[in-house]
mmCIF file of C-alpha atoms in Angstrom:
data_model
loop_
_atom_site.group_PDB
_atom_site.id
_atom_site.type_symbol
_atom_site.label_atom_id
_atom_site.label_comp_id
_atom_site.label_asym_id
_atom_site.label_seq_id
_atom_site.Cartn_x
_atom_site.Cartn_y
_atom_site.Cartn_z
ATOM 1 C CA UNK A 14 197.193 83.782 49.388
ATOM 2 C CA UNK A 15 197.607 80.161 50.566
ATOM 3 C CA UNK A 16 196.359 77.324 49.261
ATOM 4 C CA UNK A 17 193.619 76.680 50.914
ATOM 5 C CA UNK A 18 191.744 72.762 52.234
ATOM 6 C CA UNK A 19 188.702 71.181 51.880
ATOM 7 C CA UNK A 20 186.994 70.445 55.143
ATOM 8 C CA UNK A 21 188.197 66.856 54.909
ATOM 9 C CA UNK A 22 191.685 67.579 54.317
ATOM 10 C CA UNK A 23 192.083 69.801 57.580
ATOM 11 C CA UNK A 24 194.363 67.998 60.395
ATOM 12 C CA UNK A 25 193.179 70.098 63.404
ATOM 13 C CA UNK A 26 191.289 72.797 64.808
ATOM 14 C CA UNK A 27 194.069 75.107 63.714
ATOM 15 C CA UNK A 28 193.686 73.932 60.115
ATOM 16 C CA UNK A 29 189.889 74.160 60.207
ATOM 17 C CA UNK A 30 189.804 77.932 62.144
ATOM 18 C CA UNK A 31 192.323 79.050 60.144
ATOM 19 C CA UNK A 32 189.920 78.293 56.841
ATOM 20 C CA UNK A 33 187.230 79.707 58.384
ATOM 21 C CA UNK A 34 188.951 82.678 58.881
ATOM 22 C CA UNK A 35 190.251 82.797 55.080
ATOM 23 C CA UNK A 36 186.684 82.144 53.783
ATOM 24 C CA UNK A 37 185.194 85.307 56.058
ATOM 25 C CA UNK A 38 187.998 87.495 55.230
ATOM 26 C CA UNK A 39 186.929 86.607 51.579
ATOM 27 C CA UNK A 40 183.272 87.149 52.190
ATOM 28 C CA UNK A 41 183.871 90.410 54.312
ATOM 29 C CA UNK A 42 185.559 91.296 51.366
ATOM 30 C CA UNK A 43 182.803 90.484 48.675
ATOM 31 C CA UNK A 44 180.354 92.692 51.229
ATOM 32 C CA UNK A 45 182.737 95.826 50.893
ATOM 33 C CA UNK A 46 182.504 95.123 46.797
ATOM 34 C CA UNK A 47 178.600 94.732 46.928
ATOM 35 C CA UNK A 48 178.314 98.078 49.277
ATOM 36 C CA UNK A 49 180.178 99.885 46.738
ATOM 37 C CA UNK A 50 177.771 98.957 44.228
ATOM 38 C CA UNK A 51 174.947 100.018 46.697
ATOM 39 C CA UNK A 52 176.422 103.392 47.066
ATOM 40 C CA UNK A 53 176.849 103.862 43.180
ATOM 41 C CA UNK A 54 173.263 102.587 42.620
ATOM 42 C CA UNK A 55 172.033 106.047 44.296
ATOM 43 C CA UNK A 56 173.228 108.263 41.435
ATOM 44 C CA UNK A 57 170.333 106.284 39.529
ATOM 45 C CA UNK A 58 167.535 106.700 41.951
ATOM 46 C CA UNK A 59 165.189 109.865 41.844
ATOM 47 C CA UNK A 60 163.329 109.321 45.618
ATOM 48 C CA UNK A 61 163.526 108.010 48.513
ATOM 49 C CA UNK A 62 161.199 105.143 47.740
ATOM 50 C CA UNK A 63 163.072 104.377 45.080
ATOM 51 C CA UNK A 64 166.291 104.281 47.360
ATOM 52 C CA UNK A 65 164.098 102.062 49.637
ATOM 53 C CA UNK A 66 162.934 100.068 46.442
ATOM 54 C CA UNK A 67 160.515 97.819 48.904
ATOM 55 C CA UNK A 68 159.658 95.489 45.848
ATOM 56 C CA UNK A 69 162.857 94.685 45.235
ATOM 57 C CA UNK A 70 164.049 93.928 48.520
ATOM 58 C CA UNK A 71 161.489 91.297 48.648
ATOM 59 C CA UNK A 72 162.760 89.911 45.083
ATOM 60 C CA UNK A 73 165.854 90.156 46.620
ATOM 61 C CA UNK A 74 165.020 88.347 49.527
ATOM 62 C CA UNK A 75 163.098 85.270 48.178
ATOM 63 C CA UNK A 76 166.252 84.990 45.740
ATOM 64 C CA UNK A 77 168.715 84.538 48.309
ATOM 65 C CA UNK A 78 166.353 81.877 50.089
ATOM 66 C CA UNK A 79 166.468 80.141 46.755
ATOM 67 C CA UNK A 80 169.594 80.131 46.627
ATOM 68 C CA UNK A 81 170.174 78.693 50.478
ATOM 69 C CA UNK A 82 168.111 75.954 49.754
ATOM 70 C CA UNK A 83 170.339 74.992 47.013
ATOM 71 C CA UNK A 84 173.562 74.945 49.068
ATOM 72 C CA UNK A 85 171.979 73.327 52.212
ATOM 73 C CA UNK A 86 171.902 76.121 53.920
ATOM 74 C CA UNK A 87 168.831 77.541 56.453
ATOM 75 C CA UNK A 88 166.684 79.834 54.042
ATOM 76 C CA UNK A 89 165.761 81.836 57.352
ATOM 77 C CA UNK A 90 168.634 82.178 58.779
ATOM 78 C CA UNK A 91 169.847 83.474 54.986
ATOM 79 C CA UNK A 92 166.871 85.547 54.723
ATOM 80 C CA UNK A 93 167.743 87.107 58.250
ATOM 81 C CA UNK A 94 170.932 87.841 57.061
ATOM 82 C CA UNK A 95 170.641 89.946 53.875
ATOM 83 C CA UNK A 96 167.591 91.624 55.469
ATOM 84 C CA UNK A 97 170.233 93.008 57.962
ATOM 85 C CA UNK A 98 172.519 93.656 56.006
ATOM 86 C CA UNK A 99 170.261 95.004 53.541
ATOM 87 C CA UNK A 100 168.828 97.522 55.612
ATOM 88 C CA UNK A 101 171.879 98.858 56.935
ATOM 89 C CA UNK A 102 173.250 98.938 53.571
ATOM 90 C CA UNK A 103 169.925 101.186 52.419
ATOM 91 C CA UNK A 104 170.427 103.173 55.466
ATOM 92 C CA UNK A 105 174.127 104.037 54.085
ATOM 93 C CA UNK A 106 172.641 104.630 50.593
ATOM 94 C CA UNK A 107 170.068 107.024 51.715
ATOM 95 C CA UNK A 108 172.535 109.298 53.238
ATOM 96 C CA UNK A 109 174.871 109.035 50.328
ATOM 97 C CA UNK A 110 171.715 109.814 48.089
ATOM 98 C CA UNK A 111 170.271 112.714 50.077
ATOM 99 C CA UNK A 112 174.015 114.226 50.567
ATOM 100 C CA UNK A 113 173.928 114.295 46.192
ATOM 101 C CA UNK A 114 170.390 116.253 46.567
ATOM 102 C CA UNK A 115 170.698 119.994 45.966
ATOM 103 C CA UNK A 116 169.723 121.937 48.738
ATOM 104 C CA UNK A 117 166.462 123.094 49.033
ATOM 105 C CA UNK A 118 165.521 126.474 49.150
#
């Protein structure tokens, strides 16, 4: 991987695309890593509400706008975000939990 510049150090669009492209190729990548997690998490869960787990998607959620705040980012647009992503990410798990169910009789 290349070296990578700070915002101030970039000497054209080029240089500044070309980071942003690095940076979402590395967050991309952290998403495939989390989902992976997500889908290993099912093998804990004994329902579908606790596949679901509504409590701690709001945990979850008011983290993450915590944690927005503190890099001057929008906590809405943060929130909106994860609760995307979140959603589709319990959508995946539920299949990959009700595919590990025995069949019912």
């Amino acid at each position: 991987m290349r070296p990578s510049n700070r915002p101030d150090q970039c000497q054209t669009m080029a240089d500044i695309r070309a980071e942003i492209d690095r940076l979402d190729r590395q967050v991309i990548a952290l998403l495939g890593q989390r989902f992976a997690y997500v889908k290993a998490a099912s093998k804990f869960k004994a329902s579908e509400t606790e596949v679901k787990a509504p409590d701690r998607l709001r945990a979850m959620l008011q983290q993450r706008r915590v944690w927005a705040e503190a890099e001057g980012l929008s906590a809405d647009a943060i929130e909106a975000l994860y609760r995307d992503l979140v959603n589709h990410f319990i959508a995946e798990e539920m299949k990959h939990w009700q595919q590990s169910q025995p069949e019912q009789s």
